[in-house]
XYZ file of C-alpha atoms in Angstrom:
555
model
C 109.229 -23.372 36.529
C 111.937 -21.771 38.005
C 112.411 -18.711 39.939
C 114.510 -17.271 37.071
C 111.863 -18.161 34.854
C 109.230 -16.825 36.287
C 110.891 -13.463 36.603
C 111.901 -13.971 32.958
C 108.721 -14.436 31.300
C 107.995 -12.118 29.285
C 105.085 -10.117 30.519
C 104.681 -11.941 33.316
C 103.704 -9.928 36.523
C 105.688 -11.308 39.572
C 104.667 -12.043 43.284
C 104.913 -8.410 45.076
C 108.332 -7.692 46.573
C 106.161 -7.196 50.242
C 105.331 -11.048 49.705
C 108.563 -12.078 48.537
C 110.006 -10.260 52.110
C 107.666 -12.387 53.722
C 108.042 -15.753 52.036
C 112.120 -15.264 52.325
C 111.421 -14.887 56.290
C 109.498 -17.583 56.578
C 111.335 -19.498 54.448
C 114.881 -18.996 56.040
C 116.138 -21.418 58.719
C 113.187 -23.869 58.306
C 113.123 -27.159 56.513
C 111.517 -27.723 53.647
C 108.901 -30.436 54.854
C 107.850 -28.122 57.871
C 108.211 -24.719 56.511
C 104.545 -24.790 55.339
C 102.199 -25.092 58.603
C 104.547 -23.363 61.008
C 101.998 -20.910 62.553
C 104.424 -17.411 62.187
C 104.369 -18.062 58.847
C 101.103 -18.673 57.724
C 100.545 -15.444 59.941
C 103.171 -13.716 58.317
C 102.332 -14.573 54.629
C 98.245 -13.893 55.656
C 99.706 -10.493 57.024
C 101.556 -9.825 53.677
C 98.656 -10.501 51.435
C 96.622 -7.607 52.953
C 93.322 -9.393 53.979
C 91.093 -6.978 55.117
C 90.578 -7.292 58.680
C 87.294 -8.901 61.154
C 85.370 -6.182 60.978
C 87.494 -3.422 59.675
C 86.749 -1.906 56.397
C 90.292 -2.390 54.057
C 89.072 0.196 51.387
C 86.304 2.988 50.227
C 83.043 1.905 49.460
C 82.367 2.310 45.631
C 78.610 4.020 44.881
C 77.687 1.138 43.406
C 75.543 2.938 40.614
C 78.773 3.547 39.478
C 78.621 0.051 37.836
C 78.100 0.908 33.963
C 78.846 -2.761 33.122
C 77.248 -6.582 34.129
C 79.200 -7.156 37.196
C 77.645 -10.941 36.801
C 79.349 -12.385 34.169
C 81.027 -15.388 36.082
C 76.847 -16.412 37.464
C 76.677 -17.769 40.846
C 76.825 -20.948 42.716
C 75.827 -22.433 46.157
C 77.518 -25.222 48.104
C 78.001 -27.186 51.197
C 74.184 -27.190 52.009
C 73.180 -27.665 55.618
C 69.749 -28.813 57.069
C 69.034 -24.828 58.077
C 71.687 -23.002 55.818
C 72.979 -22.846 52.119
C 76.257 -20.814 51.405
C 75.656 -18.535 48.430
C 78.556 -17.213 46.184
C 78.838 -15.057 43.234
C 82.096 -12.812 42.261
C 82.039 -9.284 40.856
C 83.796 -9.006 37.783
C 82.556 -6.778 34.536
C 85.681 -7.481 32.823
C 86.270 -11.515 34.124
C 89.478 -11.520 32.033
C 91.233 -8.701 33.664
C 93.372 -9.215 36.837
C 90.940 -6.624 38.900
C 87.597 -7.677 37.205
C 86.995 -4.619 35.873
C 86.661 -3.255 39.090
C 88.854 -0.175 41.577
C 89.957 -1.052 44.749
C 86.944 -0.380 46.647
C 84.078 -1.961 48.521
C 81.044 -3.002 47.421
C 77.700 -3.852 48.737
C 75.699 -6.735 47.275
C 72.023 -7.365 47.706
C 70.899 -10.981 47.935
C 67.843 -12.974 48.454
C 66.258 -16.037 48.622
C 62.756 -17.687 47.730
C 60.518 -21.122 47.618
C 59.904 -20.089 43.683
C 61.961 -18.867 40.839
C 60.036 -15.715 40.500
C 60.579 -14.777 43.729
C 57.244 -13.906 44.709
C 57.558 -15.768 48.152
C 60.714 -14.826 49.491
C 62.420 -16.262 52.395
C 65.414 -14.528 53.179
C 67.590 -11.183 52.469
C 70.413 -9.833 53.100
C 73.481 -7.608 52.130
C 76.706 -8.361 52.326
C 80.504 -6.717 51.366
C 82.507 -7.291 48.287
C 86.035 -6.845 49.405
C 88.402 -5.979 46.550
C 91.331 -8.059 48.683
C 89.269 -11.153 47.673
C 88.983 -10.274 44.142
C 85.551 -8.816 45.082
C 84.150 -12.619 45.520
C 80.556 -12.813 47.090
C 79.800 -15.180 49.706
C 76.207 -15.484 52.075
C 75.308 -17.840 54.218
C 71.711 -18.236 54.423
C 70.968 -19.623 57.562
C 67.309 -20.185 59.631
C 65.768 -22.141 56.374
C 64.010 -25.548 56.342
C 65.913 -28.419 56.009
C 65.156 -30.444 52.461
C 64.093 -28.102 49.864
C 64.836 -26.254 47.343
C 65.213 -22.737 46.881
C 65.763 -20.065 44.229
C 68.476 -16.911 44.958
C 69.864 -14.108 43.421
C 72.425 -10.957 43.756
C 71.520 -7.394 43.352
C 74.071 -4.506 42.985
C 73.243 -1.392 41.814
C 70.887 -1.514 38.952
C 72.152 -5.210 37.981
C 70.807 -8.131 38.824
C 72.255 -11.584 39.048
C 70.730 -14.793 36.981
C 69.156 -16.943 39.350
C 69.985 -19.838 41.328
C 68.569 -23.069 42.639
C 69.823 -25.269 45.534
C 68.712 -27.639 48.352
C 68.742 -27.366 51.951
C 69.728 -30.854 53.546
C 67.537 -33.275 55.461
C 67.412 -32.757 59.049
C 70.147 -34.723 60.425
C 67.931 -37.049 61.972
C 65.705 -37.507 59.011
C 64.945 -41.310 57.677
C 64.991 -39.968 54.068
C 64.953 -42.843 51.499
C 66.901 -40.750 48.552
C 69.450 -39.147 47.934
C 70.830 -38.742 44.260
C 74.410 -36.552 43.698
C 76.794 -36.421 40.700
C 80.573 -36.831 40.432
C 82.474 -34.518 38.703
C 86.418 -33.754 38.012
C 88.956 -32.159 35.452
C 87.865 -29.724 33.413
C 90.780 -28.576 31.142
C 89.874 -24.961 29.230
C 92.125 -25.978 26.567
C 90.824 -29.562 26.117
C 87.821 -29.168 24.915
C 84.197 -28.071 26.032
C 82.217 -28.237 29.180
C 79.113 -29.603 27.432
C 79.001 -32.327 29.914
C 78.019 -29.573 32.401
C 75.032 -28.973 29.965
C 73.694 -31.733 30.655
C 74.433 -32.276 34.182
C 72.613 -29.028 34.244
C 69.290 -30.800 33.655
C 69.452 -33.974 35.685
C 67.659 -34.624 38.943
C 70.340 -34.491 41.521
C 70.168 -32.957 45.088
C 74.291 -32.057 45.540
C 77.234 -32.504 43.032
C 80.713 -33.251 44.298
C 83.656 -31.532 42.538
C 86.641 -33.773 43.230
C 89.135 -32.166 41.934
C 91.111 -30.059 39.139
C 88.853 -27.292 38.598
C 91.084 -25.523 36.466
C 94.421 -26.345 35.086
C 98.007 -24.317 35.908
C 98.958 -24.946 31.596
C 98.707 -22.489 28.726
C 95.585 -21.884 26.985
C 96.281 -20.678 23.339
C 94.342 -17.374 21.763
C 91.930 -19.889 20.152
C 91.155 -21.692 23.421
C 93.431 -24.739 22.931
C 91.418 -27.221 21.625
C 88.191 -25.478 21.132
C 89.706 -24.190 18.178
C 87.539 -20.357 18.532
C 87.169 -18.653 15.092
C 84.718 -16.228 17.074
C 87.164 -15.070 19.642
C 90.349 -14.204 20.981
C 91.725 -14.867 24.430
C 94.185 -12.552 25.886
C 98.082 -13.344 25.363
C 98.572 -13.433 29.093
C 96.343 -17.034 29.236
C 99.348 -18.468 26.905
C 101.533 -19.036 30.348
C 101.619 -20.770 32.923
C 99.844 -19.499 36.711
C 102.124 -18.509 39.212
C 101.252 -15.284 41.186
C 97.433 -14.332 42.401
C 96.448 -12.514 39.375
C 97.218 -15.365 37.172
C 94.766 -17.696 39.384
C 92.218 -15.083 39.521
C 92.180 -14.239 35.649
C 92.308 -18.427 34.933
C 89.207 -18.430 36.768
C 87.362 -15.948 35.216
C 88.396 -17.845 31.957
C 86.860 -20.891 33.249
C 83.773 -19.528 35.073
C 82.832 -17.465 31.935
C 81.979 -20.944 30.134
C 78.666 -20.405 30.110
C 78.007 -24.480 30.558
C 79.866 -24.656 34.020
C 78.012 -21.406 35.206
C 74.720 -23.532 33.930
C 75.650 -26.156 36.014
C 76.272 -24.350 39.358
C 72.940 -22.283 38.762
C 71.647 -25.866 38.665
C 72.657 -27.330 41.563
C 74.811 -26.845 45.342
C 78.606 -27.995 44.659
C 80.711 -29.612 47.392
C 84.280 -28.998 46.250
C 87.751 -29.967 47.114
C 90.588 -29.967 45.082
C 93.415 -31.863 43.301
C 96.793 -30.408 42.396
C 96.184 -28.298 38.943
C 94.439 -26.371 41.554
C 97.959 -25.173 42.227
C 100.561 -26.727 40.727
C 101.103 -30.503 38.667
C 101.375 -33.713 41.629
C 102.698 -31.319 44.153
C 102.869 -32.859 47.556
C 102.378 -31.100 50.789
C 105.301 -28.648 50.799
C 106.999 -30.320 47.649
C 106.818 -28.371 43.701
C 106.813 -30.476 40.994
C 109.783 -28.699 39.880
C 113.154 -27.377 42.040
C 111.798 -24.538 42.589
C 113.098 -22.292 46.445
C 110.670 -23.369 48.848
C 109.910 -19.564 49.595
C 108.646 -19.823 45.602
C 106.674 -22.476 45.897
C 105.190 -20.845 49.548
C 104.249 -18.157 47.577
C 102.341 -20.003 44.708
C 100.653 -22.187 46.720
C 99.318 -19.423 48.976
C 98.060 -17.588 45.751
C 96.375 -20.954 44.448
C 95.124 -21.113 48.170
C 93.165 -18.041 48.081
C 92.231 -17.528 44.451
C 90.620 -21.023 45.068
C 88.474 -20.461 47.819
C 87.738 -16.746 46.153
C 86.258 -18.692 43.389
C 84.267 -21.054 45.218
C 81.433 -21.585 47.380
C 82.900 -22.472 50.225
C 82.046 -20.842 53.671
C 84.387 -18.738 56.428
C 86.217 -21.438 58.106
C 87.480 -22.708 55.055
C 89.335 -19.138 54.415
C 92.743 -19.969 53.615
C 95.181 -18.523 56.239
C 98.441 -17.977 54.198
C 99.870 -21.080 52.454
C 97.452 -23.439 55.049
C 93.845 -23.743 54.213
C 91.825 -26.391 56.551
C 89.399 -27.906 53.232
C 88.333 -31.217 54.328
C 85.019 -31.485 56.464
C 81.660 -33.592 56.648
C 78.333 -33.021 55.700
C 75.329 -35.065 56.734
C 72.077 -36.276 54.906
C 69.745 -37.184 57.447
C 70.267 -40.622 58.417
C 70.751 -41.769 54.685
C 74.531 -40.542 54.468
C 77.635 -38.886 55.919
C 80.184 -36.968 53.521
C 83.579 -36.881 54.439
C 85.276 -34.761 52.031
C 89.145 -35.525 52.114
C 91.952 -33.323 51.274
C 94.889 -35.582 49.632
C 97.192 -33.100 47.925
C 97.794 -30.571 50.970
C 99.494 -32.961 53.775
C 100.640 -36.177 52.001
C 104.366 -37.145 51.822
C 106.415 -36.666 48.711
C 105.803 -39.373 46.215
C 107.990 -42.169 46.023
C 110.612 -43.175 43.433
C 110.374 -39.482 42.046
C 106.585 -39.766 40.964
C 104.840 -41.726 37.937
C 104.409 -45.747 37.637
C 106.767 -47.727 39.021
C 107.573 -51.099 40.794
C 106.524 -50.863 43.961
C 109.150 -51.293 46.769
C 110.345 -50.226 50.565
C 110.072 -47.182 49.596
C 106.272 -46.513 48.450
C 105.293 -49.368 51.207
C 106.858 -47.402 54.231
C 104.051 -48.148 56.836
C 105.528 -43.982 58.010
C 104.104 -42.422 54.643
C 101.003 -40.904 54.835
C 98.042 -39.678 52.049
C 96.038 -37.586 54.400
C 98.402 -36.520 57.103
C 97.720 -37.742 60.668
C 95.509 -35.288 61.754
C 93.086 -35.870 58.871
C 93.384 -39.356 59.131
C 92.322 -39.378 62.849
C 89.572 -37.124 61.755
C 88.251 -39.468 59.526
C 88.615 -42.619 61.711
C 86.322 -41.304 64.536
C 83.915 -39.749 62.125
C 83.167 -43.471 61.450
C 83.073 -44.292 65.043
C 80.221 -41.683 65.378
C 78.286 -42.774 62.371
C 74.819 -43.479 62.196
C 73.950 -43.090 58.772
C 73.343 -46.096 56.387
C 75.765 -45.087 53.757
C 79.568 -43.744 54.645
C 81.183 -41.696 51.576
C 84.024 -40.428 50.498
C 84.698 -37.763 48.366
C 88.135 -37.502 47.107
C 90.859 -37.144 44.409
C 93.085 -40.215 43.439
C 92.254 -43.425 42.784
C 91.813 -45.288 45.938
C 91.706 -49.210 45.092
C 94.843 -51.246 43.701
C 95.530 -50.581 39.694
C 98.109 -52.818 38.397
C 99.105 -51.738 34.985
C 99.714 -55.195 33.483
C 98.468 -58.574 34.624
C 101.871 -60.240 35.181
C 104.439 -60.304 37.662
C 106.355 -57.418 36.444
C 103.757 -54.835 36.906
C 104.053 -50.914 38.385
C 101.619 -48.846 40.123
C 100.593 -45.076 39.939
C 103.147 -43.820 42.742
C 100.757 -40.388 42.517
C 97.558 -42.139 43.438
C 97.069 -45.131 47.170
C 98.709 -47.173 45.461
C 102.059 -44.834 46.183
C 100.718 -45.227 49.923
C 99.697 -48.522 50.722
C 99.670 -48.232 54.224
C 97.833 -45.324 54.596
C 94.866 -46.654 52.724
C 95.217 -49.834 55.091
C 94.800 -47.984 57.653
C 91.792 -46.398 56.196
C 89.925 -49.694 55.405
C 90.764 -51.490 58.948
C 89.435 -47.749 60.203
C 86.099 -48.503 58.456
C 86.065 -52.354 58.974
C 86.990 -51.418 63.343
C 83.580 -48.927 63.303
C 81.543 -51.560 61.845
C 81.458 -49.160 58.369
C 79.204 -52.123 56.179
C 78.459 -49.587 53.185
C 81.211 -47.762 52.397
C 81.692 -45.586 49.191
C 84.764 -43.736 47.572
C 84.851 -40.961 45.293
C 87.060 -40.488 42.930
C 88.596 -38.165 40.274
C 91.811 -37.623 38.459
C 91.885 -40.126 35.887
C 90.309 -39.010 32.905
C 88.402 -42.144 32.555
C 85.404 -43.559 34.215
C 86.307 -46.785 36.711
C 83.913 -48.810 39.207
C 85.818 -50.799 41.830
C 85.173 -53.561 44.478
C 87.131 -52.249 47.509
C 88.952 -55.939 48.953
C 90.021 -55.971 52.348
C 92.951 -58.006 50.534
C 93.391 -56.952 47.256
C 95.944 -60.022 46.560
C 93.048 -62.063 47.154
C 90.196 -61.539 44.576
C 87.835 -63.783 46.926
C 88.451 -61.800 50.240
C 86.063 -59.712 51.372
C 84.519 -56.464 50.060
C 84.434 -53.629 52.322
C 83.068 -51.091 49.864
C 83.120 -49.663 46.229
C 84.720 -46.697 44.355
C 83.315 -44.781 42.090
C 85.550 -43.125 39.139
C 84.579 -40.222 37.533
C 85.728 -39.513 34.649
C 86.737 -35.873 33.493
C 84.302 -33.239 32.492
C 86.972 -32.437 29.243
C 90.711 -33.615 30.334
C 91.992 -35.791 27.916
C 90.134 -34.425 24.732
C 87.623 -36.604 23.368
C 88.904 -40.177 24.578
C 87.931 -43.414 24.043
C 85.865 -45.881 25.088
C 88.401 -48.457 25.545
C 92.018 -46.877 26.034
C 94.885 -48.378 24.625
C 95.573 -50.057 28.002
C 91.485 -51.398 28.273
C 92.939 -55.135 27.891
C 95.849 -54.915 30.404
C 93.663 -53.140 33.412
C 90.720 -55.008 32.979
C 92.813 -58.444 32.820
C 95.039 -57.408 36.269
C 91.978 -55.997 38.141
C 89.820 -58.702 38.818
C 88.126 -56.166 41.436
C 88.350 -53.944 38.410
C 83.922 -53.965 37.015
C 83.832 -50.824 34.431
C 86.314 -49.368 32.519
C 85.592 -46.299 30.165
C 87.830 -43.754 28.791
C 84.994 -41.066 27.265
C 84.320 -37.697 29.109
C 81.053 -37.025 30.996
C 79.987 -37.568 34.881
C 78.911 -39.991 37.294
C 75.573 -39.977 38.941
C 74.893 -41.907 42.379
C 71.194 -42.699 43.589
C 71.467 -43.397 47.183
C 68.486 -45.630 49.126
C 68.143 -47.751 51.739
C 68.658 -50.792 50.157
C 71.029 -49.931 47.326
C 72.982 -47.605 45.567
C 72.861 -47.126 42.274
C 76.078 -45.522 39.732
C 75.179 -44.405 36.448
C 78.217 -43.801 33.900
C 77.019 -41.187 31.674
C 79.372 -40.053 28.719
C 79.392 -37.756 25.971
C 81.251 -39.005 22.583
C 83.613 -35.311 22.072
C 84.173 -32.615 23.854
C 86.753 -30.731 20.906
C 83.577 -29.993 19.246
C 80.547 -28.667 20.940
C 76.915 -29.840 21.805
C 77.224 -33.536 21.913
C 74.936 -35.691 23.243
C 74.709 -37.856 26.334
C 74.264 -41.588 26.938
C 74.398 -43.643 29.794
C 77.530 -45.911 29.309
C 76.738 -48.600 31.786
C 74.975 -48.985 35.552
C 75.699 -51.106 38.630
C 74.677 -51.600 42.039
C 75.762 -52.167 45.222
C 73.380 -53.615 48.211
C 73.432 -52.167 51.473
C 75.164 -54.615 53.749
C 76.570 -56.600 51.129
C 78.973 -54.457 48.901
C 80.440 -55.357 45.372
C 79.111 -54.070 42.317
C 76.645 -56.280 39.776
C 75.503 -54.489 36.500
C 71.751 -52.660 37.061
């Protein structure tokens, strides 16, 4: 979308002129590849936005018995749990679909606590903390001084409303020999695609931590009747039928989303880990590069208001606070000594794709050994996390697909230019990383798709008999796609190019992982429609991998 079209659309609110000053400063005289991580202008842009100060109280305090409605209609989630400390998150919002919530422009102050049992009869921890309307009146605690591996129930309090309650999970101590360890996968979630009912379900499995890997909400149009949902009950506002662009757009999208009540059944359920994809912000952007020709002061502008509506909507702690356009989301997370986390970031620094995008034949161009998926910085990161490992299983969380997907098993075949295989030297890099610090059980994480994948990760991927150096688990989406398929037109062709290729499925649902000491264990689980609502759940095939000796067999 253009800048003319954005100020053309018809009821469209634009970015404030005070941020369009800013952007057009920033903007001016600086390239387009480095304009986004100069430090004046993330400062600039951050000093634009109005974030309330360290400290410093940016508005009035609001009596909060002032509150006629349920501020707690988008529930509450926890996330990036810690042997000692949980973060807890919940957002204000009586009316979810309005730009504001519902709410003025003033401060707030939010009761929480934390128990050992759901009727909070032996409670562990309280607190209060400040609602700032300049973060859309988002809630965020961390709960620190608890013991490491258990569970724990929370809530919110504000005025004469209370929250529903939560459950999450401290992590082992970090030098714990725990045996277990199970998590789920999870990615894409299109509104307008059909329902979350795989969240339902995930809901009531066993897990200890799911990992959100990506498109949490989509940038498109969702229709009065909800897209494909097809509501006869209901009637969405007009201003969902448009595409996001400015900070209010990203804030009401997510109180669309988060007011499904089978996501907000899910995060009650269970700690998230998140990072994102690029519906996030925008379709296959690339570091500083739209999808569209858009002025890069445009795109600045979007991607900061994507930025911070994100981690508004999220449970995701202080030093993850986006500073402008910038916002520093990858980082690790340890499980005792069963497994190390390192959550990657592949939309924010990666070069532009090559060839202009989509599948093509590979050539100089995608194979420049220069171009880079994570960005340098990132990838050093990751490289001596491994050095520093001790933990028995290495993995990955992350958005595209990692391992080599030809689309047809001849000669003339293309590859995804928007996924590694547009970067093949930056995942080489990655797998001599883990094969130079001695990584023997690696995992990968992945979203994206729409489909469900499990992958032998080859150290030569020409060579179907070299070795394995890990394997890649493919989630498939939670509604993207509509209903799908369990073979996709293209089933024959993938399967028959990717000998390191061992499931294929094209059916919504979520992947579940069973960590132990001796094996891992990935459980496809898939749900036959998501355009209508309440379908079941079935397990649509298992595998395992043995520590030490990676490649995946069928359980």
């Amino acid at each position: 979308m253009t800048a003319a079209q954005i100020s053309s659309t018809p009821g469209r609110q634009g970015h404030s002129a005070e941020l369009r000053a800013a952007a057009r400063r920033i903007g001016a005289g600086v390239d387009r590849r480095r304009f986004l991580t100069v430090t004046g202008a993330a400062a600039a842009l951050a000093f634009a936005v109005n974030l309330p100060s360290a400290g410093v109280a940016g508005a009035a305090e609001l009596d909060a018995r002032r509150i006629t409605e349920d501020p707690f209609t988008l529930g509450v989630a926890s996330g990036d749990p810690l042997p000692d400390s949980v973060l807890l998150w919940t957002r204000l919002a009586p009316r979810p679909y309005e730009a504001d919530g519902g709410l003025p422009a003033a401060r707030i102050r939010v009761r929480w606590e934390i128990a050992r049992d759901e009727r909070f009869t032996r409670a562990v921890r309280r607190g209060t903390v400040t609602a700032h309307p300049e973060f859309g009146h988002s809630v965020r605690a961390d709960v620190r001084g608890l013991a490491p591996d258990r569970a724990f129930f929370y809530r919110f309090r504000v005025g004469d409303w209370t929250s529903p309650a939560g459950r999450t999970r401290t992590a082992p101590a970090r030098g714990a020999r725990n045996s277990s360890l199970t998590l789920a996968a999870v990615s894409c979630q299109a509104y307008h695609d059909g329902y979350f009912t795989a969240y339902r379900h995930l809901a009531a499995e066993d897990v200890d931590v799911v990992f959100h890997l990506g498109d949490y909400l989509y940038e498109y149009a969702v229709t009065a009747t909800g897209g494909a949902r097809g509501y006869t009950d209901r009637v969405l506002p007009a201003h969902y039928n448009r595409e996001t662009v400015t900070l209010e757009d990203y804030r009401m999208r997510y109180g669309l989303y988060k007011s499904d009540p089978d996501l907000r059944a899910a995060h009650a359920a269970h700690p998230f880990v998140v990072t994102w994809d690029d519906h996030e912000t925008e379709n296959n952007y690339a570091g500083g590069t739209p999808e569209n020709s858009v002025p890069p002061e445009e795109f600045l502008l979007r991607r900061a208001a994507a930025y911070r509506a994100y981690w508004e909507n999220q449970p995701l702690r202080t030093p993850q606070r986006p500073t402008g356009p910038d916002m520093r989301l990858y980082r690790r997370l340890q499980f005792g000594r069963l497994a190390q986390f390192d959550i990657l970031d592949t939309r924010q620094y990666r070069s532009n794709q090559a060839y202009g995008d989509g599948w093509k034949v590979p050539g100089p161009e995608s194979e420049d050994p220069a171009r880079t998926m994570t960005g340098a910085a990132q990838e050093r990161w990751l490289l001596d996390g491994w050095k520093d490992s001790d933990t028995r299983w290495n993995v990955v969380p992350q958005q595209v697909t990692f391992a080599r997907r030809r689309d047809v098993p001849t000669d003339a075949y293309k590859l995804s230019m928007d996924s590694w295989d547009g970067y093949p030297a930056s995942r080489q890099r990655i797998l001599a990383g883990a094969e130079a610090a001695g990584i023997d059980n690696l995992m990968v994480l992945t979203g994206d798709v729409h489909v469900g994948y499990g992958f032998d990760l080859k150290k030569d991927f020409d060579d179907p008999a070299s070795r394995t150096l890990g394997t890649e688990i493919v989630a498939t989406s939670i509604s993207s796609g509509k209903d799908g398929a369990e073979k996709p037109a293209n089933w024959n062709n993938l399967t028959r190019a990717n000998p390191h290729m061992k499931f294929y499925d094209g059916r919504r649902g979520y992947a579940l992982v069973t960590l132990g000491t001796e094996q891992a264990r990935a459980d496809f689980r898939t749900v036959p429609a998501v355009t209508t609502p309440g379908a079941p759940v079935t397990t649509a095939a298992s595998f395992v991998t043995e520590a030490g000796h990676q490649g995946l067999t069928p359980a």
